[in-house]
Short mmCIF file of C-alpha atoms and ligand atoms in Angstrom, two decimals:
data_model
loop_
_atom_site.label_atom_id
_atom_site.label_comp_id
_atom_site.label_asym_id
_atom_site.label_seq_id
_atom_site.Cartn_x
_atom_site.Cartn_y
_atom_site.Cartn_z
CA MET O 1 20.72 -4.14 -20.95
CA GLN O 2 20.04 -1.02 -19.55
CA VAL O 3 16.88 0.45 -19.56
CA PRO O 4 17.22 3.07 -21.02
CA LEU O 5 18.61 2.01 -24.01
CA ARG O 6 15.89 0.04 -24.93
CA PRO O 7 15.07 1.31 -28.83
CA ALA O 8 11.10 1.71 -27.28
CA TRP O 9 12.77 3.39 -24.23
CA LEU O 10 15.01 6.06 -26.38
CA ALA O 11 11.93 6.42 -29.03
CA LEU O 12 9.36 8.14 -26.01
CA ALA O 13 12.60 9.68 -24.70
CA GLU O 14 12.21 11.78 -28.47
CA HIS O 15 8.60 11.78 -28.79
CA ALA O 16 8.30 12.95 -24.80
CA ARG O 17 9.96 16.23 -26.73
CA GLY O 18 7.08 16.97 -28.83
CA ILE O 19 4.67 16.79 -26.33
CA LYS O 20 5.90 17.49 -22.77
CA HIS O 21 4.82 21.05 -23.43
CA ARG O 22 1.15 20.70 -24.45
CA HIS O 23 -2.06 21.56 -22.84
CA LEU O 24 -4.37 18.43 -21.30
CA ARG O 25 -6.89 21.29 -23.39
CA ASP O 26 -5.12 20.97 -26.53
CA LEU O 27 -5.43 16.72 -26.18
CA PHE O 28 -9.21 17.20 -25.22
CA ALA O 29 -9.79 20.39 -27.74
CA ALA O 30 -7.84 17.52 -30.56
CA ASP O 31 -10.28 14.61 -29.45
CA THR O 32 -13.85 14.71 -28.38
CA GLU O 33 -13.88 11.07 -27.78
CA ARG O 34 -10.94 11.37 -25.96
CA PHE O 35 -12.58 9.69 -22.70
CA ALA O 36 -13.49 6.97 -24.61
CA HIS O 37 -10.44 6.17 -25.86
CA PHE O 38 -8.40 6.83 -22.94
CA SER O 39 -10.96 4.63 -20.08
CA LEU O 40 -10.45 0.78 -19.15
CA ARG O 41 -13.50 -0.38 -18.46
CA HIS O 42 -13.44 -3.76 -15.98
CA GLY O 43 -16.80 -5.13 -15.06
CA PRO O 44 -18.15 -1.88 -13.66
CA LEU O 45 -14.49 -1.03 -12.38
CA LEU O 46 -13.53 2.16 -14.83
CA LEU O 47 -10.27 3.02 -14.85
CA ASP O 48 -9.98 7.20 -16.34
CA TYR O 49 -6.70 8.11 -17.55
CA SER O 50 -7.57 10.84 -20.32
CA LYS O 51 -6.39 13.40 -18.12
CA GLN O 52 -3.13 12.16 -17.87
CA ARG O 53 -0.61 14.20 -21.08
CA LEU O 54 -0.63 11.45 -23.41
CA ALA O 55 -1.72 11.15 -27.13
CA GLN O 56 -2.39 6.90 -29.26
CA PRO O 57 1.47 7.01 -30.31
CA THR O 58 2.72 7.21 -26.17
CA ILE O 59 0.19 4.16 -25.28
CA SER O 60 1.93 2.48 -28.41
CA LEU O 61 5.17 3.65 -27.81
CA LEU O 62 4.58 2.69 -23.72
CA HIS O 63 2.88 -0.68 -25.10
CA GLN O 64 6.63 -1.10 -27.27
CA LEU O 65 8.12 -0.40 -23.75
CA ALA O 66 6.10 -3.15 -22.14
CA GLU O 67 6.74 -5.61 -24.76
CA GLN O 68 10.41 -4.92 -25.24
CA ALA O 69 11.16 -5.57 -21.12
CA SER O 70 9.21 -9.22 -22.39
CA TRP O 71 6.26 -8.14 -19.22
CA ARG O 72 4.36 -11.65 -19.87
CA SER O 73 7.76 -13.27 -19.46
CA TRP O 74 8.36 -12.08 -16.67
CA VAL O 75 5.38 -13.56 -15.29
CA GLU O 76 4.83 -16.44 -16.71
CA ARG O 77 8.18 -16.74 -13.84
CA MET O 78 6.03 -14.80 -11.16
CA ARG O 79 3.67 -17.73 -11.79
CA ALA O 80 5.97 -20.40 -12.11
CA GLY O 81 6.91 -20.01 -9.07
CA GLU O 82 10.40 -18.98 -9.97
CA ALA O 83 13.36 -17.38 -7.35
CA ILE O 84 12.82 -14.02 -9.03
CA ASN O 85 12.93 -12.08 -6.09
CA HIS O 86 16.97 -13.15 -6.72
CA THR O 87 18.64 -11.73 -4.09
CA GLU O 88 16.64 -13.20 -0.77
CA GLY O 89 16.36 -16.71 -4.22
CA ARG O 90 12.62 -15.98 -3.00
CA ALA O 91 9.73 -17.22 -5.06
CA VAL O 92 6.71 -13.84 -5.39
CA ARG O 93 3.82 -16.74 -5.33
CA HIS O 94 0.90 -14.17 -2.90
CA ALA O 95 -1.05 -14.53 -5.86
CA ASP O 96 -1.15 -18.32 -4.91
CA LEU O 97 -2.80 -16.56 -1.54
CA ARG O 98 -6.26 -16.04 -3.04
CA ALA O 99 -6.29 -18.92 -5.66
CA GLY O 100 -9.09 -20.40 -3.89
CA ASN O 101 -10.05 -23.77 -4.95
CA ALA O 102 -6.73 -23.49 -7.19
CA ALA O 103 -5.51 -22.59 -3.87
CA PRO O 104 -2.38 -24.86 -2.16
CA PRO O 105 -3.63 -27.31 0.44
CA GLU O 106 -0.84 -26.08 3.21
CA VAL O 107 -2.21 -21.82 1.82
CA LYS O 108 -5.74 -23.96 2.06
CA ALA O 109 -5.25 -25.94 5.62
CA VAL O 110 -3.93 -22.31 7.00
CA LEU O 111 -7.47 -20.07 5.62
CA GLY O 112 -9.17 -23.42 7.15
CA ARG O 113 -7.81 -22.86 10.55
CA MET O 114 -8.10 -19.23 10.49
CA ALA O 115 -12.12 -19.75 9.33
CA SER O 116 -12.37 -22.04 12.72
CA PHE O 117 -10.70 -19.47 14.90
CA CYS O 118 -12.79 -16.61 14.12
CA GLU O 119 -15.44 -18.68 14.45
CA GLN O 120 -14.39 -19.84 18.81
CA ILE O 121 -13.78 -16.31 19.08
CA HIS O 122 -17.23 -14.79 16.98
CA SER O 123 -19.31 -17.61 19.13
CA GLY O 124 -17.84 -16.55 21.96
CA SER O 125 -16.62 -20.68 23.13
CA TRP O 126 -12.80 -19.08 22.78
CA ARG O 127 -12.06 -17.85 26.32
CA GLY O 128 -9.99 -15.32 28.64
CA PHE O 129 -7.78 -17.54 31.61
CA SER O 130 -10.41 -16.31 34.06
CA GLY O 131 -13.87 -17.69 31.07
CA GLU O 132 -14.28 -14.22 29.72
CA ARG O 133 -14.87 -13.99 25.89
CA ILE O 134 -13.26 -12.21 23.69
CA THR O 135 -13.78 -8.88 23.03
CA ASP O 136 -10.79 -7.02 21.92
CA VAL O 137 -8.23 -8.03 19.80
CA VAL O 138 -4.59 -6.10 19.25
CA ASN O 139 -2.91 -6.48 16.44
CA LEU O 140 1.26 -6.41 17.23
CA GLY O 141 3.03 -6.00 13.66
CA ILE O 142 4.90 -2.85 11.89
CA GLY O 143 5.41 -2.13 8.36
CA GLY O 144 3.80 -5.49 5.87
CA SER O 145 2.69 -7.07 9.20
CA ASP O 146 0.67 -4.03 9.85
CA LEU O 147 0.17 -1.34 6.92
CA GLY O 148 -2.22 -4.07 5.33
CA PRO O 149 -4.48 -5.44 7.90
CA ARG O 150 -4.98 -1.66 9.08
CA MET O 151 -5.92 -0.58 6.47
CA ALA O 152 -8.33 -3.09 5.91
CA VAL O 153 -10.20 -3.66 8.99
CA HIS O 154 -10.56 0.86 8.79
CA ALA O 155 -11.88 0.10 4.74
CA LEU O 156 -14.66 -2.41 5.64
CA ALA O 157 -15.97 -0.87 8.78
CA ALA O 158 -19.18 -0.49 7.61
CA PHE O 159 -18.72 -4.54 7.66
CA GLU O 160 -17.54 -5.45 10.89
CA HIS O 161 -18.67 -7.57 13.11
CA PRO O 162 -20.71 -6.20 16.18
CA ASP O 163 -18.62 -8.06 18.68
CA LEU O 164 -15.22 -7.31 18.85
CA ASN O 165 -13.30 -4.21 18.10
CA VAL O 166 -9.88 -4.88 16.40
CA HIS O 167 -7.27 -2.18 17.40
CA PHE O 168 -3.49 -1.42 15.77
CA VAL O 169 0.49 -1.52 17.59
CA SER O 170 2.98 -0.66 16.02
CA ASN O 171 5.23 1.97 16.97
CA LEU O 172 7.95 0.99 19.18
CA ASP O 173 6.94 3.93 20.82
CA SER O 174 5.99 2.44 24.55
CA ALA O 175 2.58 5.71 23.58
CA ASP O 176 1.78 3.39 20.96
CA LEU O 177 0.99 -0.07 23.13
CA ALA O 178 0.43 2.15 26.90
CA SER O 179 -2.56 4.24 25.36
CA THR O 180 -4.16 1.52 23.47
CA LEU O 181 -3.79 -0.54 26.60
CA THR O 182 -5.35 1.30 28.91
CA ARG O 183 -8.84 1.12 27.44
CA LEU O 184 -8.86 -2.70 27.32
CA ASN O 185 -9.03 -5.60 29.34
CA PRO O 186 -6.48 -8.47 29.98
CA ARG O 187 -9.23 -10.69 31.04
CA SER O 188 -10.85 -10.58 27.66
CA THR O 189 -8.06 -9.44 24.62
CA LEU O 190 -6.51 -11.68 22.44
CA PHE O 191 -3.06 -10.76 20.52
CA ILE O 192 -1.97 -11.35 17.34
CA VAL O 193 1.51 -11.50 17.45
CA ALA O 194 2.00 -10.11 13.42
CA SER O 195 5.68 -10.88 12.07
CA LYS O 196 6.86 -12.79 9.36
CA THR O 197 10.28 -13.07 10.91
CA PHE O 198 9.45 -13.07 14.37
CA THR O 199 12.19 -10.85 14.66
CA THR O 200 11.40 -7.40 14.16
CA LEU O 201 12.13 -5.32 17.19
CA GLU O 202 9.62 -3.79 17.04
CA THR O 203 6.59 -6.35 17.64
CA MET O 204 8.96 -8.23 19.58
CA ALA O 205 8.99 -5.29 22.64
CA ASN O 206 5.18 -5.04 21.97
CA ALA O 207 4.64 -8.88 22.21
CA HIS O 208 6.53 -9.06 25.51
CA THR O 209 5.69 -5.69 27.04
CA ALA O 210 2.06 -6.81 25.99
CA ARG O 211 2.38 -10.67 27.60
CA GLN O 212 3.59 -8.72 31.18
CA TRP O 213 0.47 -6.88 31.08
CA VAL O 214 -1.21 -10.52 30.29
CA MET O 215 0.99 -12.01 32.85
CA ALA O 216 0.13 -9.23 35.21
CA ALA O 217 -3.15 -9.87 35.48
CA ALA O 218 -3.42 -14.01 35.43
CA ASN O 219 0.15 -14.80 37.35
CA ASP O 220 0.10 -18.01 35.44
CA ASP O 221 2.18 -19.43 31.66
CA ARG O 222 -1.12 -20.83 30.06
CA ALA O 223 -2.87 -17.79 30.51
CA ILE O 224 -0.55 -17.17 27.29
CA ALA O 225 -2.17 -19.36 25.08
CA ARG O 226 -5.65 -17.92 25.46
CA HIS O 227 -4.67 -14.89 25.09
CA PHE O 228 -1.42 -15.36 22.21
CA VAL O 229 -2.41 -16.49 18.26
CA ALA O 230 0.91 -14.87 15.95
CA ALA O 231 1.13 -14.99 11.81
CA SER O 232 4.30 -16.04 11.02
CA THR O 233 7.09 -18.14 9.46
CA ASN O 234 9.17 -18.31 12.22
CA LEU O 235 7.86 -21.39 14.28
CA PRO O 236 10.78 -21.78 17.22
CA ALA O 237 10.55 -18.06 17.72
CA THR O 238 6.41 -18.59 17.79
CA ALA O 239 7.34 -21.90 20.11
CA GLU O 240 10.28 -19.84 21.37
CA PHE O 241 8.77 -16.62 23.17
CA GLY O 242 5.49 -19.08 24.67
CA ILE O 243 2.90 -19.07 21.68
CA ALA O 244 1.15 -22.89 21.81
CA PRO O 245 1.75 -24.43 17.82
CA GLU O 246 -2.43 -24.75 17.60
CA ASN O 247 -1.95 -21.20 17.65
CA VAL O 248 0.03 -20.18 15.40
CA PHE O 249 -1.32 -19.12 11.21
CA GLU O 250 2.06 -20.10 9.90
CA PHE O 251 2.25 -18.53 6.17
CA TRP O 252 5.64 -18.54 3.80
CA ASP O 253 8.82 -16.88 2.75
CA TRP O 254 7.15 -16.45 -0.80
CA VAL O 255 4.90 -14.10 0.31
CA GLY O 256 6.48 -10.62 0.65
CA GLY O 257 5.34 -8.34 3.80
CA ARG O 258 3.97 -5.73 1.90
CA PHE O 259 2.28 -8.31 -0.43
CA SER O 260 0.90 -11.14 2.63
CA LEU O 261 -2.56 -8.97 3.94
CA TRP O 262 -3.70 -12.34 1.98
CA SER O 263 -1.99 -14.99 4.50
CA ALA O 264 -2.16 -15.48 7.94
CA ILE O 265 -1.21 -12.36 7.89
CA GLY O 266 -5.01 -11.11 7.01
CA LEU O 267 -6.84 -12.03 10.18
CA PRO O 268 -7.51 -9.46 12.12
CA VAL O 269 -9.14 -8.23 9.41
CA ALA O 270 -11.66 -11.83 8.77
CA LEU O 271 -11.69 -11.21 12.80
CA ALA O 272 -12.92 -7.86 12.53
CA VAL O 273 -15.23 -8.45 9.43
CA GLY O 274 -16.17 -12.07 9.56
CA TYR O 275 -14.17 -14.57 8.23
CA ARG O 276 -16.99 -15.03 5.04
CA ASN O 277 -15.61 -11.52 4.49
CA PHE O 278 -11.67 -12.53 4.01
CA GLU O 279 -12.68 -15.03 1.19
CA GLN O 280 -14.47 -12.36 -0.94
CA LEU O 281 -11.50 -9.92 -0.04
CA LEU O 282 -9.81 -12.37 -1.33
CA ALA O 283 -12.05 -13.64 -4.68
CA GLY O 284 -11.52 -9.33 -5.25
CA ALA O 285 -8.30 -10.65 -5.95
CA HIS O 286 -8.13 -13.45 -7.35
CA ASP O 287 -10.58 -11.71 -9.98
CA ILE O 288 -8.19 -9.13 -10.52
CA ASP O 289 -5.57 -11.38 -10.58
CA GLU O 290 -7.06 -13.14 -12.95
CA HIS O 291 -7.35 -9.87 -14.98
CA PHE O 292 -3.71 -9.56 -15.14
CA PHE O 293 -2.45 -13.04 -15.78
CA ASN O 294 -4.98 -13.30 -19.34
CA ALA O 295 -6.74 -9.96 -20.31
CA PRO O 296 -4.08 -8.46 -23.36
CA ALA O 297 -2.30 -5.07 -23.15
CA GLU O 298 -4.11 -3.13 -24.35
CA ALA O 299 -7.49 -4.36 -21.81
CA ASN O 300 -4.77 -4.04 -18.84
CA LEU O 301 -5.13 -2.56 -16.10
CA PRO O 302 -2.55 -2.48 -14.46
CA LEU O 303 -0.61 -2.39 -16.64
CA THR O 304 -1.95 0.70 -18.08
CA MET O 305 -1.54 1.92 -14.23
CA ALA O 306 2.29 1.37 -14.68
CA LEU O 307 3.36 2.13 -18.04
CA ILE O 308 1.55 5.43 -17.19
CA ALA O 309 3.32 5.87 -14.20
CA LEU O 310 6.30 5.39 -16.09
CA TRP O 311 5.48 7.73 -18.57
CA ASN O 312 5.01 10.44 -15.60
CA THR O 313 7.97 9.40 -13.65
CA ASN O 314 10.55 8.96 -16.62
CA PHE O 315 9.22 11.27 -19.17
CA LEU O 316 7.35 14.24 -18.17
CA GLU O 317 9.05 14.40 -14.65
CA ALA O 318 6.72 13.89 -12.15
CA HIS O 319 8.55 12.49 -8.95
CA SER O 320 5.89 12.84 -6.90
CA HIS O 321 2.75 11.02 -7.16
CA GLY O 322 -1.07 11.62 -4.59
CA VAL O 323 -3.10 9.07 -4.10
CA PHE O 324 -6.80 10.83 -3.13
CA PRO O 325 -9.72 8.54 -1.77
CA TYR O 326 -12.61 10.10 -1.55
CA SER O 327 -13.40 7.60 0.65
CA HIS O 328 -13.26 7.96 4.15
CA SER O 329 -13.11 4.97 4.05
CA LEU O 330 -9.96 4.51 2.89
CA ALA O 331 -8.75 7.13 4.09
CA LEU O 332 -5.67 4.20 5.63
CA LEU O 333 -4.73 3.54 0.92
CA PRO O 334 -1.78 5.22 0.55
CA SER O 335 0.14 4.69 3.93
CA HIS O 336 -0.36 1.20 2.20
CA LEU O 337 1.09 1.95 -0.94
CA GLN O 338 3.67 3.69 -0.16
CA GLN O 339 5.04 1.15 1.55
CA LEU O 340 3.74 -1.53 -1.01
CA GLU O 341 5.59 1.16 -3.85
CA MET O 342 8.21 2.60 -2.23
CA GLU O 343 10.20 -0.30 -0.59
CA SER O 344 9.55 -2.14 -3.24
CA ASN O 345 10.19 0.64 -5.97
CA GLY O 346 12.63 2.77 -4.88
CA LYS O 347 15.67 1.09 -5.93
CA ARG O 348 19.09 2.57 -7.57
CA ALA O 349 20.40 -0.76 -8.31
CA ASN O 350 18.86 -2.76 -10.88
CA ARG O 351 18.30 -6.43 -10.74
CA ASP O 352 22.12 -7.10 -12.21
CA GLY O 353 23.91 -4.84 -8.99
CA LEU O 354 23.76 -2.36 -11.60
CA ALA O 355 22.84 1.05 -10.08
CA VAL O 356 20.43 2.15 -12.61
CA ASP O 357 20.92 6.45 -14.38
CA TYR O 358 17.45 7.17 -14.32
CA SER O 359 14.41 7.69 -12.20
CA THR O 360 12.60 4.61 -10.03
CA ASN O 361 9.62 4.88 -8.28
CA PRO O 362 8.08 8.61 -7.05
CA ILE O 363 7.58 9.93 -3.60
CA LEU O 364 3.83 8.43 -3.39
CA TRP O 365 1.71 10.49 -0.31
CA GLY O 366 -1.96 11.13 -0.05
CA GLU O 367 -5.07 11.98 2.19
CA ALA O 368 -8.46 11.35 1.72
CA GLY O 369 -11.22 14.36 -0.27
CA THR O 370 -11.85 16.12 1.20
CA ASN O 371 -10.39 16.44 3.54
CA GLY O 372 -7.36 16.69 1.80
CA GLN O 373 -8.47 20.55 -0.82
CA HIS O 374 -8.56 21.33 2.52
CA SER O 375 -4.62 21.19 3.03
CA PHE O 376 -2.24 20.05 0.41
CA PHE O 377 -4.72 20.78 -3.13
CA GLN O 378 -3.68 25.03 -3.17
CA LEU O 379 0.31 23.83 -3.72
CA LEU O 380 -1.01 21.01 -6.74
CA HIS O 381 -3.63 23.66 -8.48
CA GLN O 382 -0.63 26.97 -7.86
CA GLY O 383 2.23 25.67 -6.49
CA GLY O 384 4.36 24.80 -9.91
CA ALA O 385 4.92 20.76 -8.57
CA LEU O 386 4.28 18.74 -11.12
CA VAL O 387 2.35 16.23 -9.64
CA ALA O 388 0.31 13.16 -10.96
CA SER O 389 -1.95 12.04 -8.72
CA ASP O 390 -5.01 9.31 -8.89
CA PHE O 391 -8.20 9.78 -7.50
CA ILE O 392 -10.46 7.02 -7.05
CA ALA O 393 -13.85 7.36 -5.63
CA LEU O 394 -16.84 4.77 -4.88
CA GLY O 395 -20.46 4.17 -7.05
CA LYS O 396 -22.14 4.18 -3.87
CA SER O 397 -21.65 5.55 -0.04
CA ASP O 398 -20.98 2.56 2.20
CA PHE O 399 -22.23 4.72 5.62
CA PRO O 400 -24.64 6.64 3.12
CA LEU O 401 -26.54 10.06 5.45
CA PRO O 402 -28.77 12.04 2.60
CA GLY O 403 -27.19 14.48 0.14
CA HIS O 404 -23.32 14.47 0.87
CA HIS O 405 -22.32 11.76 -1.69
CA SER O 406 -23.22 13.40 -4.47
CA GLY O 407 -21.21 16.69 -2.75
CA LEU O 408 -17.90 14.05 -2.44
CA LEU O 409 -18.33 12.86 -6.01
CA ALA O 410 -18.45 16.58 -7.43
CA SER O 411 -15.90 17.58 -5.52
CA CYS O 412 -13.47 13.94 -6.42
CA LEU O 413 -14.63 15.12 -10.14
CA ALA O 414 -13.64 19.55 -10.00
CA GLN O 415 -10.74 18.54 -8.68
CA SER O 416 -9.03 16.33 -11.20
CA SER O 417 -10.59 18.96 -13.62
CA ALA O 418 -9.77 22.15 -12.41
CA LEU O 419 -5.41 20.36 -11.79
CA ALA O 420 -6.23 18.78 -15.16
CA PHE O 421 -7.24 22.64 -17.26
CA GLY O 422 -6.86 24.81 -14.64
CA GLN O 423 -7.99 29.19 -15.72
CA THR O 424 -7.19 31.26 -17.77
CA VAL O 425 -6.58 35.00 -17.08
CA GLU O 426 -9.05 35.39 -19.62
CA GLU O 427 -11.87 32.87 -17.71
CA ALA O 428 -11.40 35.13 -14.76
CA ARG O 429 -11.45 38.35 -16.45
CA ALA O 430 -14.82 36.73 -17.89
CA ALA O 431 -16.36 35.82 -14.62
CA GLY O 432 -16.04 38.54 -13.19
CA ILE O 433 -12.92 38.90 -11.70
CA PRO O 434 -11.88 42.45 -10.71
CA GLU O 435 -8.29 43.45 -12.28
CA HIS O 436 -6.10 43.45 -9.55
CA LEU O 437 -6.89 39.67 -8.36
CA LEU O 438 -6.07 38.30 -11.48
CA PRO O 439 -2.33 37.41 -11.55
CA PHE O 440 -4.03 35.61 -7.89
CA ARG O 441 -6.50 33.80 -9.88
CA ARG O 442 -4.78 32.04 -12.70
CA PHE O 443 -4.69 28.12 -12.61
CA PRO O 444 -1.76 26.41 -14.58
CA GLY O 445 -3.32 23.02 -14.60
CA ASN O 446 -1.73 20.40 -16.44
CA GLN O 447 -1.70 18.10 -13.70
CA PRO O 448 -2.25 15.10 -15.48
CA SER O 449 -4.77 12.38 -13.23
CA THR O 450 -5.81 9.37 -13.72
CA THR O 451 -9.11 8.04 -12.11
CA LEU O 452 -10.49 5.23 -10.45
CA VAL O 453 -14.23 4.27 -10.06
CA LEU O 454 -14.87 1.38 -7.56
CA PRO O 455 -18.53 0.54 -7.90
CA GLU O 456 -19.10 0.43 -3.86
CA LEU O 457 -16.69 -0.59 -0.96
CA THR O 458 -17.17 -4.50 0.10
CA PRO O 459 -14.92 -6.68 0.79
CA PHE O 460 -14.85 -8.07 -3.13
CA THR O 461 -13.93 -5.13 -4.69
CA LEU O 462 -11.54 -3.69 -1.70
CA GLY O 463 -9.78 -7.21 -2.60
CA GLN O 464 -9.83 -5.85 -6.69
CA LEU O 465 -8.52 -2.53 -5.51
CA ILE O 466 -4.95 -3.27 -3.66
CA ALA O 467 -4.74 -6.27 -6.38
CA LEU O 468 -4.26 -3.59 -8.91
CA TYR O 469 -1.23 -1.48 -7.47
CA GLU O 470 0.62 -4.61 -6.31
CA HIS O 471 0.53 -5.43 -9.68
CA LYS O 472 1.24 -2.60 -10.95
CA VAL O 473 4.91 -2.94 -8.98
CA PHE O 474 5.22 -6.09 -10.44
CA CYS O 475 4.91 -4.35 -13.72
CA LEU O 476 7.06 -1.98 -12.96
CA GLY O 477 9.55 -3.40 -11.47
CA VAL O 478 10.52 -5.27 -14.65
CA LEU O 479 10.02 -1.72 -16.60
CA TRP O 480 12.67 -0.76 -14.59
CA ASN O 481 14.85 -3.96 -14.23
CA LEU O 482 14.44 -4.31 -10.15
CA ASN O 483 13.98 -6.68 -7.87
CA SER O 484 10.77 -4.86 -6.41
CA PHE O 485 10.62 -7.73 -3.70
CA ASP O 486 13.84 -7.58 -1.37
CA GLN O 487 13.81 -4.44 0.72
CA TRP O 488 17.98 -4.18 1.61
CA GLY O 489 17.48 -0.56 2.15
CA VAL O 490 15.52 -0.21 5.99
CA GLU O 491 18.36 -2.89 6.96
CA LEU O 492 21.26 -0.06 7.51
CA GLY O 493 18.63 2.28 9.77
CA LYS O 494 18.05 -0.75 11.96
CA GLN O 495 21.84 -1.15 11.97
CA LEU O 496 22.81 0.93 13.40
CA ALA O 497 19.88 1.74 15.68
CA GLY O 498 21.04 -1.52 17.81
CA ARG O 499 24.62 -0.39 17.69
CA LEU O 500 23.58 3.76 19.06
CA ALA O 501 21.25 2.21 22.02
CA PRO O 502 24.10 1.67 23.93
CA CYS O 503 25.26 4.71 23.69
CA ILE O 504 22.38 6.54 24.12
CA ARG O 505 21.83 3.84 27.98
CA ASP O 506 25.61 5.63 28.93
CA GLU O 507 26.69 1.94 28.29
CA ALA O 508 29.68 2.70 24.93
CA PRO O 509 30.98 5.33 23.89
CA THR O 510 30.27 7.15 21.46
CA ASP O 511 33.69 9.16 20.55
CA SER O 512 33.66 6.90 17.06
CA LEU O 513 29.84 8.58 16.29
CA ASP O 514 30.42 11.45 14.28
CA ALA O 515 29.64 14.94 15.39
CA SER O 516 25.63 15.37 15.60
CA THR O 517 25.04 12.23 16.81
CA ARG O 518 27.81 11.97 19.28
CA GLY O 519 25.92 16.21 20.07
CA LEU O 520 22.06 15.09 20.14
CA ILE O 521 23.71 11.55 22.38
CA GLU O 522 25.16 13.81 24.74
CA HIS O 523 22.47 16.54 24.76
CA LEU O 524 19.55 12.53 25.66
CA ARG O 525 21.38 11.41 27.92
CA GLN O 526 20.43 13.97 31.12
CA PHE O 527 16.49 12.85 30.07
CA ARG O 528 18.18 8.98 31.71
CA HIS O 529 15.93 6.51 30.16
O1 LIG N 1 10.05 -2.96 6.48
C1 LIG N 1 10.83 -3.36 6.51
C2 LIG N 1 10.01 -4.95 7.04
O2 LIG N 1 10.89 -6.24 6.77
C3 LIG N 1 9.04 -5.07 5.96
O3 LIG N 1 9.47 -5.52 4.58
C4 LIG N 1 8.04 -5.67 6.88
O4 LIG N 1 6.43 -5.67 6.09
C5 LIG N 1 8.24 -5.46 7.67
O5 LIG N 1 9.61 -4.90 8.38
C6 LIG N 1 7.90 -6.14 9.38
O6 LIG N 1 8.27 -7.47 9.29
P1 LIG N 1 7.89 -9.23 9.78
O7 LIG N 1 6.77 -9.51 9.66
O8 LIG N 1 9.76 -9.34 9.90
O9 LIG N 1 8.41 -8.37 12.04
#
């Protein structure tokens, strides 16, 4: 059945006609207990969705929709290891990576090897080819093999190991690798080649160049074993690259790239913050797994986040979703969520291959507060586009300095409040704004937002935060009847790039290309690559 034909979907469409034009001011005036009625807690985690444009009947209908989409049975199918990623014939088992004692033996074995590798690097017992200890680790990966660990290492800067610097290189543009290597010494640098497939163009190009860089200093093939390790599912390809089998940290095809932070792809995180802190990250995610799998729908945070996103996207027609962590350390969270959400649910074919006639994932973007306030918030306040937002606040600062955190929190709450309630002309006049400026000082408000509060930013709460969004994505896939775990849309550009590379090098004719691409290639050829 197409999603829109579900009875609750039709009822929501009818309900939306009534509530769509109601202002958050009215909704708050009608229910003085709105915060209590529209917020959820999980331990010290708080999800306040009272500034969403919905009322109690909206929530009831959304829960009916979730029931009609059989969300629980999809959770069970995932947990049972069914190949719910049906277009690739794969199970979706990233929760098994963080199941602690209940994790499968192969997961525990790799985690054990990661722990001992971290110990060798941190203690200095692992040495480079010339006998120097490792001071710098460079993760070579892209997409899910970069964004998650990069974000987590940045987020957990307060926990970083004092004697080790962890860098990330992802781009095919040589500026990324070259600018990183100029600061490093090949004798004390270790590379992690992080690639699920071990075939990704960008990662392999960077890995081969990094290999030459080490070889230029070592002039001995044996140096590779001291300076290269891999995180991959493709053991034949890692062997062919020359990485010793004992230096390969394996994971499995049932771990999706954008869900792989919890696997060997998390090795740079474990190195950066220590293995015990990496375990805490896993424990935080596991805590949310348990909550998601067991909490009733009405108390379930990820399900609620998904239902709100669906309501905003399909019934209020908000096709843009801003994520604003009021935490400098969480500045890279929006980039990670972009892949997690948009690569998972930015799709037009439903699970049966039929074209959907409803919107799927909104465009997700974001920036840390307060920086965003001084760039794009103007448009959110007065630009007219409907944008749904997530504000993320921390109870305590991870790098406390007197006076900063209260100002940061005040800014966070001020923005969500201003977006929700705006300012009328009457209020502006009462505040003493001169008549001729009143039209410019009117703020319509009614921009929906959710505020998620973490007590503090630790490996555990970061694990919770990421897992909340992962399960939100899963629920949205169920509600939209999509396979959230494939990514065929990424392939087309890759295939075309493979065909165009010889044209750019002047090794293949351009006659069959479109006029624009041909014109651009002819223009670029003058610069010779
Ligand atoms: O961007 C497409 C993609 O396939 C992602 O899903 C994945 O995270 C990324 O490429 C990197 O892939 P790999 O880990 O195989 O190098």
